PDB file of C-alpha atoms in Angstrom:
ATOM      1  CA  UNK A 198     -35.676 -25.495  51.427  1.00 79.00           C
ATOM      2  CA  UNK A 199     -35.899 -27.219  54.602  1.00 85.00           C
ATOM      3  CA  UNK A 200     -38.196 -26.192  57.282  1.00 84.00           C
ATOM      4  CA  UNK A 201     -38.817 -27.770  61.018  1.00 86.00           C
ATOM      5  CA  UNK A 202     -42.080 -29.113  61.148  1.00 85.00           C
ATOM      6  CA  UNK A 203     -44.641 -26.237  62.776  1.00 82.00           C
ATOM      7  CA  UNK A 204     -42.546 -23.517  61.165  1.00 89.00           C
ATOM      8  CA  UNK A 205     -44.470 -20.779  59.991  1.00 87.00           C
ATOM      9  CA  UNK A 206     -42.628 -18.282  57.784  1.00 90.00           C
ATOM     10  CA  UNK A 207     -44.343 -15.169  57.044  1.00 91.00           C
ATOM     11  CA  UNK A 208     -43.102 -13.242  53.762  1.00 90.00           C
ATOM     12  CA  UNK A 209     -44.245 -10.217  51.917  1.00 85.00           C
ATOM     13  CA  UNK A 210     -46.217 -11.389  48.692  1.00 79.00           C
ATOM     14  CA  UNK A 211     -45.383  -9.348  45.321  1.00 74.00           C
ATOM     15  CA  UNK A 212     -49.013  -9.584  43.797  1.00 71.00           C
ATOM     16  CA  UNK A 213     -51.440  -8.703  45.984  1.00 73.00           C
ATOM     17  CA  UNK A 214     -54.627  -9.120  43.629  1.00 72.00           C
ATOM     18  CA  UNK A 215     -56.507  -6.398  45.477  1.00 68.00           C
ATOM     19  CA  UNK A 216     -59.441  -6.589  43.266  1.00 67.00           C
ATOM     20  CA  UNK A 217     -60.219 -10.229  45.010  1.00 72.00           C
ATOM     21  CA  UNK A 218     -60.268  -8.301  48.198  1.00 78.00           C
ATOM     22  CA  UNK A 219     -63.758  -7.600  49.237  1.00 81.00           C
ATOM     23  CA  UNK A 220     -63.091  -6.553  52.881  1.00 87.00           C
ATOM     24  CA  UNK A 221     -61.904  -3.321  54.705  1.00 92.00           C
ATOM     25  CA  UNK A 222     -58.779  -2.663  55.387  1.00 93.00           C
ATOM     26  CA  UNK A 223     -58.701  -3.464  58.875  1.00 93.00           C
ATOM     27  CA  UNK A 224     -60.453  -6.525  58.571  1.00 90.00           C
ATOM     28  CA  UNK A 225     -58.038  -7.579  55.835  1.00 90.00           C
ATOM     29  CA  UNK A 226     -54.911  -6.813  57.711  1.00 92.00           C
ATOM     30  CA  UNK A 227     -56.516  -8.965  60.550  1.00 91.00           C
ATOM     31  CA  UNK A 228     -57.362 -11.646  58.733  1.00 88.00           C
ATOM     32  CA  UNK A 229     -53.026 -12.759  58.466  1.00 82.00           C
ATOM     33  CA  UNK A 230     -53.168 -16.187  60.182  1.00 82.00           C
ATOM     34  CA  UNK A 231     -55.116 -18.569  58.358  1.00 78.00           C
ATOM     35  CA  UNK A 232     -54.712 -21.190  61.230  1.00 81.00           C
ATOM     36  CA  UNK A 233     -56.462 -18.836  63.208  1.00 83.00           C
ATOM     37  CA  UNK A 234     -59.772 -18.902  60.695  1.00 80.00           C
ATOM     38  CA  UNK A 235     -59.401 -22.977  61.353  1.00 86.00           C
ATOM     39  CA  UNK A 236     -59.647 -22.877  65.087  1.00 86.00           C
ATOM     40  CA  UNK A 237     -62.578 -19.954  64.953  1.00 84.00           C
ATOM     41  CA  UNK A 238     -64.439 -22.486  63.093  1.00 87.00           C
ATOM     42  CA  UNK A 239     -63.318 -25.622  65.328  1.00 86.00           C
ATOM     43  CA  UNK A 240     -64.460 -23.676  68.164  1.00 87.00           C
ATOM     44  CA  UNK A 241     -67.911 -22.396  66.722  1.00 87.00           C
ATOM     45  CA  UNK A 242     -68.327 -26.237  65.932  1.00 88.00           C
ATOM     46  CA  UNK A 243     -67.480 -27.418  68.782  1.00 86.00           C
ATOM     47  CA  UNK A 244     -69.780 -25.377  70.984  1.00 86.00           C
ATOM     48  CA  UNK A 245     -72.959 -25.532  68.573  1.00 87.00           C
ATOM     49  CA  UNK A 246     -72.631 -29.671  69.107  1.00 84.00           C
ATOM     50  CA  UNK A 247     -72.562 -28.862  73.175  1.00 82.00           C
ATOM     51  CA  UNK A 248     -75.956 -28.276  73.682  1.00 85.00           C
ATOM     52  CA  UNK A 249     -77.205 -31.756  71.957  1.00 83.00           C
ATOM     53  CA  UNK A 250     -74.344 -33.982  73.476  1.00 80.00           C
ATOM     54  CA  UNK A 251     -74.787 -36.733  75.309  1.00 83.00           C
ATOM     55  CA  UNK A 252     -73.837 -36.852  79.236  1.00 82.00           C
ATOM     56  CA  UNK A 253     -70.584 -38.920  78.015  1.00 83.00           C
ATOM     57  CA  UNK A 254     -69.931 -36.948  75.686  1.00 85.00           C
ATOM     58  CA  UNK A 255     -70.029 -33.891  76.844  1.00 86.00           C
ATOM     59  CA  UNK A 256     -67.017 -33.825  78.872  1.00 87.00           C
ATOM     60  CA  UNK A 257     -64.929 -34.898  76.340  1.00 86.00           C
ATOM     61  CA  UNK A 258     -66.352 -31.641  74.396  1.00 86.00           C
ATOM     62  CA  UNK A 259     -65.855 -29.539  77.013  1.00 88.00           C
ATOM     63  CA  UNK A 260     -62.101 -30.445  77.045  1.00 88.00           C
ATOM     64  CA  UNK A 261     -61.216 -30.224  73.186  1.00 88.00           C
ATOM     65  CA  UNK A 262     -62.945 -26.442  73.349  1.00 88.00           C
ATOM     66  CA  UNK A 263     -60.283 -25.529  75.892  1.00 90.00           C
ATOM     67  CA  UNK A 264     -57.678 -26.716  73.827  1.00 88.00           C
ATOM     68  CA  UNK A 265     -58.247 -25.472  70.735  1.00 87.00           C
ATOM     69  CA  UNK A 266     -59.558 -21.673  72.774  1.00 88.00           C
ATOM     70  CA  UNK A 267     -56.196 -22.049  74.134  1.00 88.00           C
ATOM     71  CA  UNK A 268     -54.610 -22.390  70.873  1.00 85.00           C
ATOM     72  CA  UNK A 269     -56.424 -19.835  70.098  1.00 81.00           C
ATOM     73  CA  UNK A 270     -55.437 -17.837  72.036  1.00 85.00           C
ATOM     74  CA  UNK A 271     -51.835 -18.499  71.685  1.00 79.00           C
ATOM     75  CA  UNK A 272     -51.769 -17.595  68.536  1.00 79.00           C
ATOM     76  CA  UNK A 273     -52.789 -14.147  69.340  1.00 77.00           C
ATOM     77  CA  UNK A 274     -56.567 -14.590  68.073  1.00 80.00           C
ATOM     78  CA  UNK A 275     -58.240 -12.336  70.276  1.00 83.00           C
ATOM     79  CA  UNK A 276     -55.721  -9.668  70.162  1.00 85.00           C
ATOM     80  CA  UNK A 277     -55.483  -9.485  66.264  1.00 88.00           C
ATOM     81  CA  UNK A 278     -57.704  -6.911  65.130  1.00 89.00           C
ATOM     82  CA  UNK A 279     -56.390  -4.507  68.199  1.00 91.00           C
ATOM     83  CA  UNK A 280     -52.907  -5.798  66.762  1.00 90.00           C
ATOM     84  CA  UNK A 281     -53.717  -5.012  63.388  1.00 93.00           C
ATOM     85  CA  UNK A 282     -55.129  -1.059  64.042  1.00 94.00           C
ATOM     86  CA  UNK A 283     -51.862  -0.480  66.047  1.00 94.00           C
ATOM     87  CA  UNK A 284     -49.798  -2.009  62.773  1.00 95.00           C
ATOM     88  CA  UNK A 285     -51.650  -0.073  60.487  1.00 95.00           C
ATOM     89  CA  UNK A 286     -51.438   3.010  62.727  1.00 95.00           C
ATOM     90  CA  UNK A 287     -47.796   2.698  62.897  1.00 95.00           C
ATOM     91  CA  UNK A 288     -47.633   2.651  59.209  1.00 95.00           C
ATOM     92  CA  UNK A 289     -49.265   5.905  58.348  1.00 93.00           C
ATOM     93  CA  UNK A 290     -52.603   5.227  58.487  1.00 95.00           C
ATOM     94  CA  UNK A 291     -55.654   7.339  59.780  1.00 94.00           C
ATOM     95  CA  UNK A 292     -58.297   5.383  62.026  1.00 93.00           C
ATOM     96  CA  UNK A 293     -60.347   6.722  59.471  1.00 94.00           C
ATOM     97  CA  UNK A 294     -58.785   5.327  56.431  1.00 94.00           C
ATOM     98  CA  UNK A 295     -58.443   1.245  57.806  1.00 94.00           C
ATOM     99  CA  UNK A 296     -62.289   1.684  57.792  1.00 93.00           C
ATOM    100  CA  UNK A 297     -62.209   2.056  54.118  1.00 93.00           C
ATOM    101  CA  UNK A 298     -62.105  -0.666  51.303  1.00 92.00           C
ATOM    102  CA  UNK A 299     -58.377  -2.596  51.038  1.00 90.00           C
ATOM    103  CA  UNK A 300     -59.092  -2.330  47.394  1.00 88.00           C
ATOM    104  CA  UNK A 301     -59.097   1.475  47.315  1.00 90.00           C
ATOM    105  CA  UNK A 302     -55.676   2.425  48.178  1.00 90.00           C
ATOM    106  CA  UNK A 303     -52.789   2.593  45.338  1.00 89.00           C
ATOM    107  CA  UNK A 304     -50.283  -0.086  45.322  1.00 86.00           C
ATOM    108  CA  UNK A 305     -47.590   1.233  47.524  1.00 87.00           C
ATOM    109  CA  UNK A 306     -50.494   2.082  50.346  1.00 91.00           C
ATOM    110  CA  UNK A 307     -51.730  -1.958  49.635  1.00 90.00           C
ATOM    111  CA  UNK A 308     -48.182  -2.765  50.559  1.00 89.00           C
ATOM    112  CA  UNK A 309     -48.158  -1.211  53.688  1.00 91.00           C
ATOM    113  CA  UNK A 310     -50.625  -2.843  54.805  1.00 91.00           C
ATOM    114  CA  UNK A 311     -49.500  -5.833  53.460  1.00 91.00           C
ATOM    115  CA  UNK A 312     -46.204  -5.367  55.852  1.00 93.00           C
ATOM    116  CA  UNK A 313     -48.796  -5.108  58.900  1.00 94.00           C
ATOM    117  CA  UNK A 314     -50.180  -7.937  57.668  1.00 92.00           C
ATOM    118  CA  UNK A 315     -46.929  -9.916  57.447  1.00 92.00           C
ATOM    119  CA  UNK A 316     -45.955  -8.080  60.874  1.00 93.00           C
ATOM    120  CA  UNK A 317     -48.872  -8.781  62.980  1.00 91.00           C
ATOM    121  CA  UNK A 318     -48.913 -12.850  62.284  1.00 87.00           C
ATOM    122  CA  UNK A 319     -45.281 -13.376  64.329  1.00 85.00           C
ATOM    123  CA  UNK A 320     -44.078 -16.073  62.346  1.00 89.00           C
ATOM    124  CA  UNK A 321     -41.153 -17.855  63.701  1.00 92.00           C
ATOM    125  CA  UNK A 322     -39.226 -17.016  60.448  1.00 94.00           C
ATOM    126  CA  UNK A 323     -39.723 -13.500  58.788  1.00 94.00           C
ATOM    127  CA  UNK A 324     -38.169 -12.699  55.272  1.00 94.00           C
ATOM    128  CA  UNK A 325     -38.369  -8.711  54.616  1.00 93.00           C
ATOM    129  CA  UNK A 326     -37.055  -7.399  51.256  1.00 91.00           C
ATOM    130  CA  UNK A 327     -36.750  -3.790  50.909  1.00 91.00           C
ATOM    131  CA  UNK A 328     -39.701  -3.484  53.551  1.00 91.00           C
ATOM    132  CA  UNK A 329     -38.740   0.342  53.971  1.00 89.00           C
ATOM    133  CA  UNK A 330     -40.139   0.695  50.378  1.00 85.00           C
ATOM    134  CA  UNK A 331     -42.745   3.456  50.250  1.00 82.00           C
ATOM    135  CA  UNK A 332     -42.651   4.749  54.317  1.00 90.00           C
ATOM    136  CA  UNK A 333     -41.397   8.013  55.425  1.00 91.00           C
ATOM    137  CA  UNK A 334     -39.458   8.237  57.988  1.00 91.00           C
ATOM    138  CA  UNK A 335     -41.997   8.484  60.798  1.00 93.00           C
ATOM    139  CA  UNK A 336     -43.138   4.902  59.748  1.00 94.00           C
ATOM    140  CA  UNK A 337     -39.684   3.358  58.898  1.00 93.00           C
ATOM    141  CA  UNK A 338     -39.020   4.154  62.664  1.00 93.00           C
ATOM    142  CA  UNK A 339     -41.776   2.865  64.333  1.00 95.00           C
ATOM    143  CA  UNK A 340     -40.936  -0.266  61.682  1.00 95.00           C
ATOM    144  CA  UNK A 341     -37.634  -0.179  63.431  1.00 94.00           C
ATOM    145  CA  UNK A 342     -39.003  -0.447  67.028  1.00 94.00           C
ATOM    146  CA  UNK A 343     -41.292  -2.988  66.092  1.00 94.00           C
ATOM    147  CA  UNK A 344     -38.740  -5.200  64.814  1.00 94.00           C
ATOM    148  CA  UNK A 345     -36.721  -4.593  67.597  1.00 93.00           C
ATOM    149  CA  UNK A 346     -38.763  -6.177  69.479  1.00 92.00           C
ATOM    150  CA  UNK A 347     -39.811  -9.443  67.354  1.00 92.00           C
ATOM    151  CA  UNK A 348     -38.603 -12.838  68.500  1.00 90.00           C
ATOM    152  CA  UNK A 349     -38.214 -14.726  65.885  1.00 91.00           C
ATOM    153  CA  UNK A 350     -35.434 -15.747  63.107  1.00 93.00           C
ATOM    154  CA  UNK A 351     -35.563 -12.299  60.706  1.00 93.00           C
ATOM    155  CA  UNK A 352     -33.668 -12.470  56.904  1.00 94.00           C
ATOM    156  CA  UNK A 353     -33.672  -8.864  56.167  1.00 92.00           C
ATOM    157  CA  UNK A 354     -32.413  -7.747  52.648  1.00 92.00           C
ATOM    158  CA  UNK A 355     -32.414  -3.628  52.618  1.00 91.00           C
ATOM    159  CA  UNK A 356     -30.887  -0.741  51.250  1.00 91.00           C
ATOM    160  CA  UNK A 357     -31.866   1.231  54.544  1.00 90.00           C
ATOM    161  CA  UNK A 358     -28.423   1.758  56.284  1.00 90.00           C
ATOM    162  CA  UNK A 359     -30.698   2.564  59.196  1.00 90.00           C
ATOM    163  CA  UNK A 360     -32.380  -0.210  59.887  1.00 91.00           C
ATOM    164  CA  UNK A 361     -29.390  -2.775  58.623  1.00 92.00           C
ATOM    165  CA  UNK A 362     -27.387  -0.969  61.270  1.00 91.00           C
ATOM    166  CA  UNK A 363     -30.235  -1.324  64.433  1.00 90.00           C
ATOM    167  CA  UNK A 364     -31.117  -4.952  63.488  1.00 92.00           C
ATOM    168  CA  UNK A 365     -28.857  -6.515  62.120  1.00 92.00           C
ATOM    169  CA  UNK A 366     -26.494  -8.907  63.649  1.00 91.00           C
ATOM    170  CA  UNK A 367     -25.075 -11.028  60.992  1.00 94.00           C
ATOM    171  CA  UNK A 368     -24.647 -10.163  57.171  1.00 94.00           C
ATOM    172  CA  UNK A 369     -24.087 -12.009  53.873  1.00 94.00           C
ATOM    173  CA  UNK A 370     -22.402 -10.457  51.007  1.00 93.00           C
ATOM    174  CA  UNK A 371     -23.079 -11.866  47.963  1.00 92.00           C
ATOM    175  CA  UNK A 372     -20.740 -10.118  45.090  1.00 88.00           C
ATOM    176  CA  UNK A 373     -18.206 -11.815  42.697  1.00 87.00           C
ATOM    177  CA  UNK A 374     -20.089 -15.245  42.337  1.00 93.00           C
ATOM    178  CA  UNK A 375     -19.411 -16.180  45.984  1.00 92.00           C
ATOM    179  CA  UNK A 376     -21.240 -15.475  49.407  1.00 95.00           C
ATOM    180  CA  UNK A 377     -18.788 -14.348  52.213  1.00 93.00           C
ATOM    181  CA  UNK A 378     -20.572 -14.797  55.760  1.00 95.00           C
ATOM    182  CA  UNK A 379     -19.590 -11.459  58.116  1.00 94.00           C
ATOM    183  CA  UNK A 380     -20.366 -12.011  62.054  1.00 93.00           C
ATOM    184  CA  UNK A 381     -21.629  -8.882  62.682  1.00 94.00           C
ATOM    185  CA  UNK A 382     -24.261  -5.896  61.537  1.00 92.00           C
ATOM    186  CA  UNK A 383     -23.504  -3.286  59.205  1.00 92.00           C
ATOM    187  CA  UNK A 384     -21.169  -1.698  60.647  1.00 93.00           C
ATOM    188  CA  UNK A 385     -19.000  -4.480  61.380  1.00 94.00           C
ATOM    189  CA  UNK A 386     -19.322  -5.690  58.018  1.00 93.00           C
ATOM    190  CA  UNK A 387     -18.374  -2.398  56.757  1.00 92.00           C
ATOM    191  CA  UNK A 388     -14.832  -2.111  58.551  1.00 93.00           C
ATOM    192  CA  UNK A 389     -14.227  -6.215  58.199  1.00 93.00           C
ATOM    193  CA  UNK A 390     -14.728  -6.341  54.174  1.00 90.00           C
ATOM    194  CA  UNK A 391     -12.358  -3.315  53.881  1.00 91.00           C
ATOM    195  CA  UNK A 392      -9.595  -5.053  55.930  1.00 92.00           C
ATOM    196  CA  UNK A 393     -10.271  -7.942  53.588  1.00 87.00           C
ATOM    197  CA  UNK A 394     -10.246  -6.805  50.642  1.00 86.00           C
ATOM    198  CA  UNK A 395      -6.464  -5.015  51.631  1.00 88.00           C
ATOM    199  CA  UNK A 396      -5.645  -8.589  52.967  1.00 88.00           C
ATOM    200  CA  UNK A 397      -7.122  -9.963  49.443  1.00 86.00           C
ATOM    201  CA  UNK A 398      -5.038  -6.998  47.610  1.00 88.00           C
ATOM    202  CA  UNK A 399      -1.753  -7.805  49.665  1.00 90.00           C
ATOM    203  CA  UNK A 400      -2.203 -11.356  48.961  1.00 89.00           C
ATOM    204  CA  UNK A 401      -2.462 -10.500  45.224  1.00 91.00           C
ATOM    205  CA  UNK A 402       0.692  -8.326  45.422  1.00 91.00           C
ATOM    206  CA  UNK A 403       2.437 -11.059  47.326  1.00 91.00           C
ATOM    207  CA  UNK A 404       1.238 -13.894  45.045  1.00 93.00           C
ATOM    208  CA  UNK A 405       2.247 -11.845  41.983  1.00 91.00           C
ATOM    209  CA  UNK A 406       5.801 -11.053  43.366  1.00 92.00           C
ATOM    210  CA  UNK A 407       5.845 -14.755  43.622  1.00 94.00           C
ATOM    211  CA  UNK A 408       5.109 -15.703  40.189  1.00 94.00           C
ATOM    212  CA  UNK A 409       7.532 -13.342  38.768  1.00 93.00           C
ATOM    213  CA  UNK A 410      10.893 -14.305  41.063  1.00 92.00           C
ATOM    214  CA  UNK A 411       9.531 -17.877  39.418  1.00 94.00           C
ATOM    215  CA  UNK A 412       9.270 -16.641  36.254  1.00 93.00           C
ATOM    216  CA  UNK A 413      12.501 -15.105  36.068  1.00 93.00           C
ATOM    217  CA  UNK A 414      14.745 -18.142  37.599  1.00 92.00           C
ATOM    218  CA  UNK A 415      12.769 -20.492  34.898  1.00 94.00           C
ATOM    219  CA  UNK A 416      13.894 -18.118  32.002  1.00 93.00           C
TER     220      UNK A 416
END
């Protein structure tokens, strides 16, 4: 697999090991861009050296703290934890409950909030498989709206008909061995693969007509 350098891809993980997971939920839904923890620190370091730094120095201090706060910021680091209530929110869960521990909730409520997690880092690429899995419909629409709005490059394998139908625009069927590329959402897949397949029969029919008009001259 061959990513451009920078890329960050942002993926729902499988095993979530939630008895490693010492935090609240909140704080562990917040806690989704490890490139944000970096630049915390950087920052933290940065200004505790300030106050001892020379009169050269300090300038050059000065400088590299707006950077990195600017990076920072960027990146959405002072807006995560907001980011991450409104996720979790979305998803079916009380203001009440994202106070309580992440490793409290059963496994399809740890993969909701897993999705926010996922969700509320805006990688440039986002791979979703099945991410409808375990929402009612309340949260599978807000899901909906949110992707709507997401900027990025999204691979989204689903059996929702819903959401393949409001955010899709391009579909891969794989069936038979062989991958055939449709240039369109579900819909348009849906009408195009019939039409093919009655081309594919017709060809068939034609190609068999063929072989016996051969078949009969050779005998």
């Amino acid at each position: 697999i061959s990513l451009p350098k920078q890329t960050r891809l942002g993926h729902l993980r499988q095993q979530l090991n939630a008895h490693e997971v010492g935090e609240t939920l909140l704080d562990y839904t917040a806690d989704a861009n490890p490139e944000l923890n970096r630049l915390h620190d950087e920052i933290e370091r940065l200004e505790s050296s300030l106050p001892g730094a020379s009169e050269q120095e300090r300038p050059k201090l000065l400088k590299r703290i707006g950077e990195v706060q600017h990076d920072y910021e960027h990146l959405g680091g002072y807006e995560m934890s907001s980011r991450a209530e409104a996720a979790l929110t979305g998803l079916g869960f009380s203001v009440e409950e994202q106070h309580q521990p992440f490793a409290s909730f059963s496994g399809g409520w740890q993969m909701r909030a897993e999705l926010a997690r996922t969700l509320i880092s805006i990688p440039d690429i986002l791979l979703l498989d099945e991410p409808s899995n375990y929402l009612e419909v309340p949260a599978v629409e807000w899901l909906q709206r949110y992707l709507r709005e997401y900027k990025g490059t999204m691979l989204l394998i689903s059996h929702d008909r819903y959401l393949l139908r409001t955010l899709t625009g391009l579909t891969l069927e794989v069936a038979g061995g062989e991958i055939t590329r449709y240039e369109g959402g579900y819909d348009y897949y849906a009408v195009q693969r019939e039409a093919r397949h009655h081309q594919l029969a017709a060809a068939k029919k034609n190609q068999d007509r063929k072989r016996a008009e051969i078949e009969r001259f050779v005998e």
